[in-house]
PDB file of C-alpha atoms in Angstrom:
ATOM      1  CA  UNK M 310      -0.342  -6.449   5.467  1.00  0.00           C
ATOM      2  CA  UNK M 311       3.239  -6.917   6.463  1.00  0.00           C
ATOM      3  CA  UNK M 312       4.526 -10.126   8.107  1.00  0.00           C
ATOM      4  CA  UNK M 313       5.031  -8.544  11.568  1.00  0.00           C
ATOM      5  CA  UNK M 314       1.495  -7.218  11.481  1.00  0.00           C
ATOM      6  CA  UNK M 315       0.026 -10.554  10.377  1.00  0.00           C
ATOM      7  CA  UNK M 316       2.018 -12.431  13.089  1.00  0.00           C
ATOM      8  CA  UNK M 317       1.050 -10.039  15.842  1.00  0.00           C
ATOM      9  CA  UNK M 318      -2.582  -9.911  14.819  1.00  0.00           C
ATOM     10  CA  UNK M 319      -2.866 -13.740  14.595  1.00  0.00           C
ATOM     11  CA  UNK M 320      -1.254 -14.111  18.013  1.00  0.00           C
ATOM     12  CA  UNK M 321      -3.454 -11.549  19.719  1.00  0.00           C
ATOM     13  CA  UNK M 322      -6.593 -12.827  18.064  1.00  0.00           C
ATOM     14  CA  UNK M 323      -5.962 -16.463  19.120  1.00  0.00           C
ATOM     15  CA  UNK M 324      -5.133 -15.446  22.734  1.00  0.00           C
ATOM     16  CA  UNK M 325      -8.271 -13.251  22.904  1.00  0.00           C
ATOM     17  CA  UNK M 326     -10.436 -16.037  21.511  1.00  0.00           C
ATOM     18  CA  UNK M 327      -9.045 -18.621  23.971  1.00  0.00           C
ATOM     19  CA  UNK M 328      -9.550 -16.291  26.938  1.00  0.00           C
ATOM     20  CA  UNK M 329     -13.077 -15.371  25.836  1.00  0.00           C
ATOM     21  CA  UNK M 330     -14.141 -18.982  25.329  1.00  0.00           C
ATOM     22  CA  UNK M 331     -12.440 -20.493  28.433  1.00  0.00           C
ATOM     23  CA  UNK M 332     -12.828 -17.632  30.936  1.00  0.00           C
ATOM     24  CA  UNK M 333     -15.267 -14.856  30.003  1.00  0.00           C
ATOM     25  CA  UNK M 334     -17.921 -17.222  28.572  1.00  0.00           C
ATOM     26  CA  UNK M 335     -17.994 -19.160  31.769  1.00  0.00           C
ATOM     27  CA  UNK M 336     -18.598 -16.265  34.133  1.00  0.00           C
ATOM     28  CA  UNK M 337     -22.329 -16.489  33.529  1.00  0.00           C
ATOM     29  CA  UNK M 338     -22.845 -12.707  33.609  1.00  0.00           C
ATOM     30  CA  UNK M 339     -26.351 -11.449  33.072  1.00  0.00           C
ATOM     31  CA  UNK M 340     -27.011 -10.443  29.442  1.00  0.00           C
ATOM     32  CA  UNK M 341     -24.164 -10.383  27.014  1.00  0.00           C
ATOM     33  CA  UNK M 342     -20.632 -11.820  27.286  1.00  0.00           C
ATOM     34  CA  UNK M 343     -17.674  -9.416  27.300  1.00  0.00           C
ATOM     35  CA  UNK M 344     -16.407  -9.382  23.782  1.00  0.00           C
ATOM     36  CA  UNK M 345     -12.605  -9.486  24.205  1.00  0.00           C
ATOM     37  CA  UNK M 346     -12.178 -10.502  20.557  1.00  0.00           C
ATOM     38  CA  UNK M 347     -13.951  -7.363  19.314  1.00  0.00           C
ATOM     39  CA  UNK M 348     -11.810  -5.200  21.591  1.00  0.00           C
ATOM     40  CA  UNK M 349      -8.706  -6.800  20.202  1.00  0.00           C
ATOM     41  CA  UNK M 350      -9.949  -5.975  16.641  1.00  0.00           C
ATOM     42  CA  UNK M 351     -10.700  -2.409  17.725  1.00  0.00           C
ATOM     43  CA  UNK M 352      -7.178  -1.902  19.174  1.00  0.00           C
ATOM     44  CA  UNK M 353      -5.509  -3.149  15.973  1.00  0.00           C
ATOM     45  CA  UNK M 354      -7.839  -1.140  13.762  1.00  0.00           C
ATOM     46  CA  UNK M 355      -7.078   2.115  15.517  1.00  0.00           C
ATOM     47  CA  UNK M 356      -3.410   1.598  14.588  1.00  0.00           C
ATOM     48  CA  UNK M 357      -3.638  -0.218  11.213  1.00  0.00           C
ATOM     49  CA  UNK M 358      -6.494   1.860   9.733  1.00  0.00           C
ATOM     50  CA  UNK M 359      -9.649   0.792   7.969  1.00  0.00           C
ATOM     51  CA  UNK M 360      -8.131  -1.739   5.538  1.00  0.00           C
ATOM     52  CA  UNK M 361      -6.065  -3.499   8.197  1.00  0.00           C
ATOM     53  CA  UNK M 362      -8.993  -3.322  10.622  1.00  0.00           C
ATOM     54  CA  UNK M 363     -11.326  -4.996   8.048  1.00  0.00           C
ATOM     55  CA  UNK M 364      -8.856  -7.783   7.304  1.00  0.00           C
ATOM     56  CA  UNK M 365      -8.128  -8.478  11.008  1.00  0.00           C
ATOM     57  CA  UNK M 366     -11.844  -8.325  11.801  1.00  0.00           C
ATOM     58  CA  UNK M 367     -12.767 -10.729   9.068  1.00  0.00           C
ATOM     59  CA  UNK M 368     -10.000 -13.219  10.108  1.00  0.00           C
ATOM     60  CA  UNK M 369     -10.957 -12.973  13.839  1.00  0.00           C
ATOM     61  CA  UNK M 370     -14.646 -13.364  13.153  1.00  0.00           C
ATOM     62  CA  UNK M 371     -14.079 -16.360  10.863  1.00  0.00           C
ATOM     63  CA  UNK M 372     -11.948 -18.004  13.510  1.00  0.00           C
ATOM     64  CA  UNK M 373     -14.668 -17.402  16.110  1.00  0.00           C
ATOM     65  CA  UNK M 374     -17.259 -18.850  13.744  1.00  0.00           C
ATOM     66  CA  UNK M 375     -15.270 -22.032  13.306  1.00  0.00           C
ATOM     67  CA  UNK M 376     -14.077 -22.507  16.862  1.00  0.00           C
ATOM     68  CA  UNK M 377     -16.155 -24.542  19.318  1.00  0.00           C
ATOM     69  CA  UNK M 378     -18.615 -24.151  20.854  1.00  0.00           C
ATOM     70  CA  UNK M 379     -19.964 -21.936  17.963  1.00  0.00           C
ATOM     71  CA  UNK M 380     -23.621 -22.634  17.340  1.00  0.00           C
ATOM     72  CA  UNK M 381     -24.261 -20.244  14.409  1.00  0.00           C
ATOM     73  CA  UNK M 382     -23.541 -20.215  10.678  1.00  0.00           C
ATOM     74  CA  UNK M 383     -19.979 -19.776   9.589  1.00  0.00           C
ATOM     75  CA  UNK M 384     -19.330 -16.325   8.328  1.00  0.00           C
ATOM     76  CA  UNK M 385     -21.829 -14.526  10.472  1.00  0.00           C
ATOM     77  CA  UNK M 386     -19.490 -13.114  13.033  1.00  0.00           C
ATOM     78  CA  UNK M 387     -16.821 -12.662  10.362  1.00  0.00           C
ATOM     79  CA  UNK M 388     -19.113 -10.192   8.557  1.00  0.00           C
ATOM     80  CA  UNK M 389     -19.835  -8.391  11.850  1.00  0.00           C
ATOM     81  CA  UNK M 390     -16.215  -7.947  12.833  1.00  0.00           C
ATOM     82  CA  UNK M 391     -15.159  -7.069   9.278  1.00  0.00           C
ATOM     83  CA  UNK M 392     -17.633  -4.169   9.272  1.00  0.00           C
ATOM     84  CA  UNK M 393     -16.652  -3.088  12.837  1.00  0.00           C
ATOM     85  CA  UNK M 394     -12.958  -3.217  12.067  1.00  0.00           C
ATOM     86  CA  UNK M 395     -13.445  -1.168   8.937  1.00  0.00           C
ATOM     87  CA  UNK M 396     -15.453   1.528  10.679  1.00  0.00           C
ATOM     88  CA  UNK M 397     -13.165   1.608  13.693  1.00  0.00           C
ATOM     89  CA  UNK M 398     -10.172   2.002  11.363  1.00  0.00           C
ATOM     90  CA  UNK M 399     -11.768   5.179   9.931  1.00  0.00           C
ATOM     91  CA  UNK M 400     -11.498   6.719  13.426  1.00  0.00           C
ATOM     92  CA  UNK M 401      -7.707   6.163  13.507  1.00  0.00           C
ATOM     93  CA  UNK M 402      -6.154   9.081  15.272  1.00  0.00           C
ATOM     94  CA  UNK M 403      -3.821  11.458  13.359  1.00  0.00           C
ATOM     95  CA  UNK M 404      -0.148  10.288  13.597  1.00  0.00           C
ATOM     96  CA  UNK M 405      -1.292   7.411  15.807  1.00  0.00           C
ATOM     97  CA  UNK M 406      -1.480   9.585  18.919  1.00  0.00           C
ATOM     98  CA  UNK M 407      -4.558   9.584  21.169  1.00  0.00           C
ATOM     99  CA  UNK M 408      -4.992  12.973  22.832  1.00  0.00           C
ATOM    100  CA  UNK M 409      -7.912  11.924  25.057  1.00  0.00           C
ATOM    101  CA  UNK M 410      -9.733   8.850  26.093  1.00  0.00           C
ATOM    102  CA  UNK M 411     -13.105  10.170  24.938  1.00  0.00           C
ATOM    103  CA  UNK M 412     -12.615   9.050  21.312  1.00  0.00           C
ATOM    104  CA  UNK M 413     -11.733   5.459  22.024  1.00  0.00           C
ATOM    105  CA  UNK M 414     -14.524   5.147  24.589  1.00  0.00           C
ATOM    106  CA  UNK M 415     -17.056   6.370  22.009  1.00  0.00           C
ATOM    107  CA  UNK M 416     -15.642   3.864  19.523  1.00  0.00           C
ATOM    108  CA  UNK M 417     -15.920   1.006  22.009  1.00  0.00           C
ATOM    109  CA  UNK M 418     -19.538   1.858  22.950  1.00  0.00           C
ATOM    110  CA  UNK M 419     -20.576   2.312  19.288  1.00  0.00           C
ATOM    111  CA  UNK M 420     -18.858  -0.877  18.280  1.00  0.00           C
ATOM    112  CA  UNK M 421     -20.464  -2.868  21.139  1.00  0.00           C
ATOM    113  CA  UNK M 422     -23.917  -1.638  20.213  1.00  0.00           C
ATOM    114  CA  UNK M 423     -23.341  -1.925  16.486  1.00  0.00           C
ATOM    115  CA  UNK M 424     -21.909  -5.337  16.600  1.00  0.00           C
ATOM    116  CA  UNK M 425     -24.855  -6.590  18.727  1.00  0.00           C
ATOM    117  CA  UNK M 426     -27.394  -5.036  16.343  1.00  0.00           C
ATOM    118  CA  UNK M 427     -25.619  -6.270  13.248  1.00  0.00           C
ATOM    119  CA  UNK M 428     -25.225  -9.784  14.727  1.00  0.00           C
ATOM    120  CA  UNK M 429     -28.903  -9.869  15.585  1.00  0.00           C
ATOM    121  CA  UNK M 430     -29.890  -8.545  12.193  1.00  0.00           C
ATOM    122  CA  UNK M 431     -27.881 -11.147  10.361  1.00  0.00           C
ATOM    123  CA  UNK M 432     -29.359 -13.766  12.624  1.00  0.00           C
ATOM    124  CA  UNK M 433     -32.844 -12.619  11.807  1.00  0.00           C
ATOM    125  CA  UNK M 434     -32.077 -12.925   8.120  1.00  0.00           C
ATOM    126  CA  UNK M 435     -30.909 -16.497   8.470  1.00  0.00           C
ATOM    127  CA  UNK M 436     -33.709 -17.457  10.861  1.00  0.00           C
ATOM    128  CA  UNK M 437     -31.923 -17.195  14.168  1.00  0.00           C
ATOM    129  CA  UNK M 438     -34.243 -15.778  16.797  1.00  0.00           C
ATOM    130  CA  UNK M 439     -32.155 -16.404  19.937  1.00  0.00           C
ATOM    131  CA  UNK M 440     -31.937 -12.657  20.613  1.00  0.00           C
ATOM    132  CA  UNK M 441     -35.680 -12.392  21.069  1.00  0.00           C
ATOM    133  CA  UNK M 442     -35.697 -14.762  24.018  1.00  0.00           C
ATOM    134  CA  UNK M 443     -32.851 -12.860  25.776  1.00  0.00           C
ATOM    135  CA  UNK M 444     -34.077  -9.375  25.026  1.00  0.00           C
ATOM    136  CA  UNK M 445     -32.339  -7.046  22.602  1.00  0.00           C
ATOM    137  CA  UNK M 446     -32.476  -4.112  25.008  1.00  0.00           C
ATOM    138  CA  UNK M 447     -30.655  -5.934  27.787  1.00  0.00           C
ATOM    139  CA  UNK M 448     -28.082  -7.313  25.323  1.00  0.00           C
ATOM    140  CA  UNK M 449     -27.284  -3.847  24.062  1.00  0.00           C
ATOM    141  CA  UNK M 450     -26.960  -2.378  27.574  1.00  0.00           C
ATOM    142  CA  UNK M 451     -24.866  -5.183  29.036  1.00  0.00           C
ATOM    143  CA  UNK M 452     -22.691  -5.493  25.916  1.00  0.00           C
ATOM    144  CA  UNK M 453     -21.818  -1.806  26.023  1.00  0.00           C
ATOM    145  CA  UNK M 454     -21.290  -1.826  29.803  1.00  0.00           C
ATOM    146  CA  UNK M 455     -19.019  -4.923  29.839  1.00  0.00           C
ATOM    147  CA  UNK M 456     -16.983  -3.845  26.824  1.00  0.00           C
ATOM    148  CA  UNK M 457     -16.569  -0.324  28.248  1.00  0.00           C
ATOM    149  CA  UNK M 458     -15.299  -1.709  31.591  1.00  0.00           C
ATOM    150  CA  UNK M 459     -12.926  -4.091  29.894  1.00  0.00           C
ATOM    151  CA  UNK M 460     -11.624  -1.716  27.209  1.00  0.00           C
ATOM    152  CA  UNK M 461      -9.083   0.319  29.409  1.00  0.00           C
ATOM    153  CA  UNK M 462      -7.278  -2.905  30.258  1.00  0.00           C
ATOM    154  CA  UNK M 463      -7.181  -4.172  26.618  1.00  0.00           C
ATOM    155  CA  UNK M 464      -7.219  -1.476  23.938  1.00  0.00           C
ATOM    156  CA  UNK M 465      -4.270   0.703  25.070  1.00  0.00           C
ATOM    157  CA  UNK M 466      -2.013  -2.372  25.490  1.00  0.00           C
ATOM    158  CA  UNK M 467      -2.886  -3.786  22.054  1.00  0.00           C
ATOM    159  CA  UNK M 468      -2.336  -0.383  20.399  1.00  0.00           C
ATOM    160  CA  UNK M 469       1.072  -0.088  22.136  1.00  0.00           C
ATOM    161  CA  UNK M 470       2.036  -3.568  20.867  1.00  0.00           C
ATOM    162  CA  UNK M 471       0.915  -2.821  17.399  1.00  0.00           C
ATOM    163  CA  UNK M 472       2.866   0.466  17.272  1.00  0.00           C
ATOM    164  CA  UNK M 473       5.965  -1.251  18.573  1.00  0.00           C
ATOM    165  CA  UNK M 474       5.707  -3.935  16.028  1.00  0.00           C
ATOM    166  CA  UNK M 475       5.355  -1.361  13.258  1.00  0.00           C
ATOM    167  CA  UNK M 476       8.352   0.682  14.494  1.00  0.00           C
ATOM    168  CA  UNK M 477      10.840  -2.188  14.322  1.00  0.00           C
ATOM    169  CA  UNK M 478      14.202  -0.858  15.674  1.00  0.00           C
ATOM    170  CA  UNK M 479      16.202  -3.398  13.682  1.00  0.00           C
ATOM    171  CA  UNK M 480      14.590  -2.371  10.377  1.00  0.00           C
ATOM    172  CA  UNK M 481      14.955   1.333  11.177  1.00  0.00           C
ATOM    173  CA  UNK M 482      18.667   0.773  12.135  1.00  0.00           C
ATOM    174  CA  UNK M 483      19.340  -1.070   8.928  1.00  0.00           C
ATOM    175  CA  UNK M 484      17.605   1.466   6.642  1.00  0.00           C
ATOM    176  CA  UNK M 485      19.380   4.319   8.491  1.00  0.00           C
ATOM    177  CA  UNK M 486      22.683   2.615   7.972  1.00  0.00           C
ATOM    178  CA  UNK M 487      22.062   2.093   4.363  1.00  0.00           C
ATOM    179  CA  UNK M 488      20.886   5.704   3.777  1.00  0.00           C
ATOM    180  CA  UNK M 489      23.876   7.052   5.692  1.00  0.00           C
ATOM    181  CA  UNK M 490      26.280   4.941   3.648  1.00  0.00           C
ATOM    182  CA  UNK M 491      24.748   6.053   0.362  1.00  0.00           C
ATOM    183  CA  UNK M 492      24.534   9.712   1.366  1.00  0.00           C
ATOM    184  CA  UNK M 493      28.094   9.598   2.704  1.00  0.00           C
ATOM    185  CA  UNK M 494      29.302   8.008  -0.489  1.00  0.00           C
ATOM    186  CA  UNK M 495      27.606  10.672  -2.636  1.00  0.00           C
ATOM    187  CA  UNK M 496      28.805  13.530  -0.494  1.00  0.00           C
ATOM    188  CA  UNK M 497      32.349  12.226  -0.437  1.00  0.00           C
ATOM    189  CA  UNK M 498      32.351  11.718  -4.171  1.00  0.00           C
ATOM    190  CA  UNK M 499      30.950  15.219  -4.824  1.00  0.00           C
ATOM    191  CA  UNK M 500      33.311  16.816  -2.307  1.00  0.00           C
ATOM    192  CA  UNK M 501      36.330  15.128  -3.850  1.00  0.00           C
ATOM    193  CA  UNK M 502      35.349  16.324  -7.309  1.00  0.00           C
ATOM    194  CA  UNK M 503      34.867  19.854  -6.139  1.00  0.00           C
ATOM    195  CA  UNK M 504      38.188  19.896  -4.225  1.00  0.00           C
ATOM    196  CA  UNK M 505      40.069  18.432  -7.176  1.00  0.00           C
ATOM    197  CA  UNK M 506      38.446  20.988  -9.498  1.00  0.00           C
ATOM    198  CA  UNK M 507      39.254  23.840  -7.152  1.00  0.00           C
ATOM    199  CA  UNK M 508      42.883  22.617  -6.815  1.00  0.00           C
ATOM    200  CA  UNK M 509      43.180  22.332 -10.541  1.00  0.00           C
ATOM    201  CA  UNK M 510      41.751  25.835 -11.020  1.00  0.00           C
ATOM    202  CA  UNK M 511      44.127  27.159  -8.402  1.00  0.00           C
ATOM    203  CA  UNK M 512      47.069  25.513  -9.967  1.00  0.00           C
ATOM    204  CA  UNK M 513      46.081  26.978 -13.362  1.00  0.00           C
ATOM    205  CA  UNK M 514      45.657  30.427 -11.905  1.00  0.00           C
ATOM    206  CA  UNK M 515      49.016  30.225 -10.126  1.00  0.00           C
ATOM    207  CA  UNK M 516      50.726  29.034 -13.298  1.00  0.00           C
ATOM    208  CA  UNK M 517      49.186  31.765 -15.384  1.00  0.00           C
ATOM    209  CA  UNK M 518      50.159  34.381 -12.844  1.00  0.00           C
ATOM    210  CA  UNK M 519      53.695  33.078 -12.765  1.00  0.00           C
ATOM    211  CA  UNK M 520      53.980  33.271 -16.491  1.00  0.00           C
ATOM    212  CA  UNK M 521      52.707  36.828 -16.520  1.00  0.00           C
ATOM    213  CA  UNK M 522      55.131  37.893 -13.866  1.00  0.00           C
ATOM    214  CA  UNK M 523      58.048  36.336 -15.758  1.00  0.00           C
ATOM    215  CA  UNK M 524      57.030  38.093 -18.988  1.00  0.00           C
ATOM    216  CA  UNK M 525      56.760  41.453 -17.113  1.00  0.00           C
ATOM    217  CA  UNK M 526      60.250  40.948 -15.600  1.00  0.00           C
ATOM    218  CA  UNK M 527      61.713  40.087 -18.956  1.00  0.00           C
ATOM    219  CA  UNK M 528      60.196  43.194 -20.530  1.00  0.00           C
ATOM    220  CA  UNK M 529      61.556  45.374 -17.723  1.00  0.00           C
ATOM    221  CA  UNK M 530      65.011  43.795 -18.071  1.00  0.00           C
ATOM    222  CA  UNK M 531      65.001  44.380 -21.850  1.00  0.00           C
ATOM    223  CA  UNK M 532      63.915  47.984 -21.441  1.00  0.00           C
ATOM    224  CA  UNK M 533      66.739  48.535 -18.901  1.00  0.00           C
ATOM    225  CA  UNK M 534      69.333  47.078 -21.273  1.00  0.00           C
ATOM    226  CA  UNK M 535      68.134  49.183 -24.221  1.00  0.00           C
ATOM    227  CA  UNK M 536      68.239  52.376 -22.127  1.00  0.00           C
ATOM    228  CA  UNK M 537      71.729  51.518 -20.898  1.00  0.00           C
ATOM    229  CA  UNK M 538      72.880  51.032 -24.523  1.00  0.00           C
ATOM    230  CA  UNK M 539      71.398  54.380 -25.521  1.00  0.00           C
ATOM    231  CA  UNK M 540      73.113  56.176 -22.626  1.00  0.00           C
ATOM    232  CA  UNK M 541      76.480  54.728 -23.624  1.00  0.00           C
TER     233      UNK M 541
END
């Protein structure tokens, strides 16, 4: 990943994690907690693709695993967001343009349900049965509902920031100047050579034509002299 992508991703992930821990987690909503961190990963994955989405998801999940007040094994949420980022990156729109909101909404709902199921499944493998006490059905419904309500305020803005960071105007201006200078240099060099060649050819043609005209005039003059001598 390029430096501007890494810097933007790290900044957005840290901000999302801080907001989720300090604000969203303290709202005490029934069921699940709105997953702002997952929505951030989704927005970046829809721009960066499956490889970038997997890398961002793994980093964001690992940071969430290590940040307090995490009460689960490190690497558990990193695995979940890595898979979610990869799968969401596969749904990256062609040319980065979203024609309708249906696609991103489906991705958000599927990611919310998939991340909850995957998190609960990994927890069951390591002996964490917390999801049983809350109820998996209510967790799935509330996670999809909260993330779907929060997504219109998060995902489009993150995608716009990611696209703007990718299309750096300074880098484009610099590369355009370099290409213009090189192409201008080549065209001027080629044009000069052709012009010089054309001028040389023209001079040669003119010189040859002048010599021929002189030889014709000399022959005519000689013929006139000979005829004049014969008449005399």
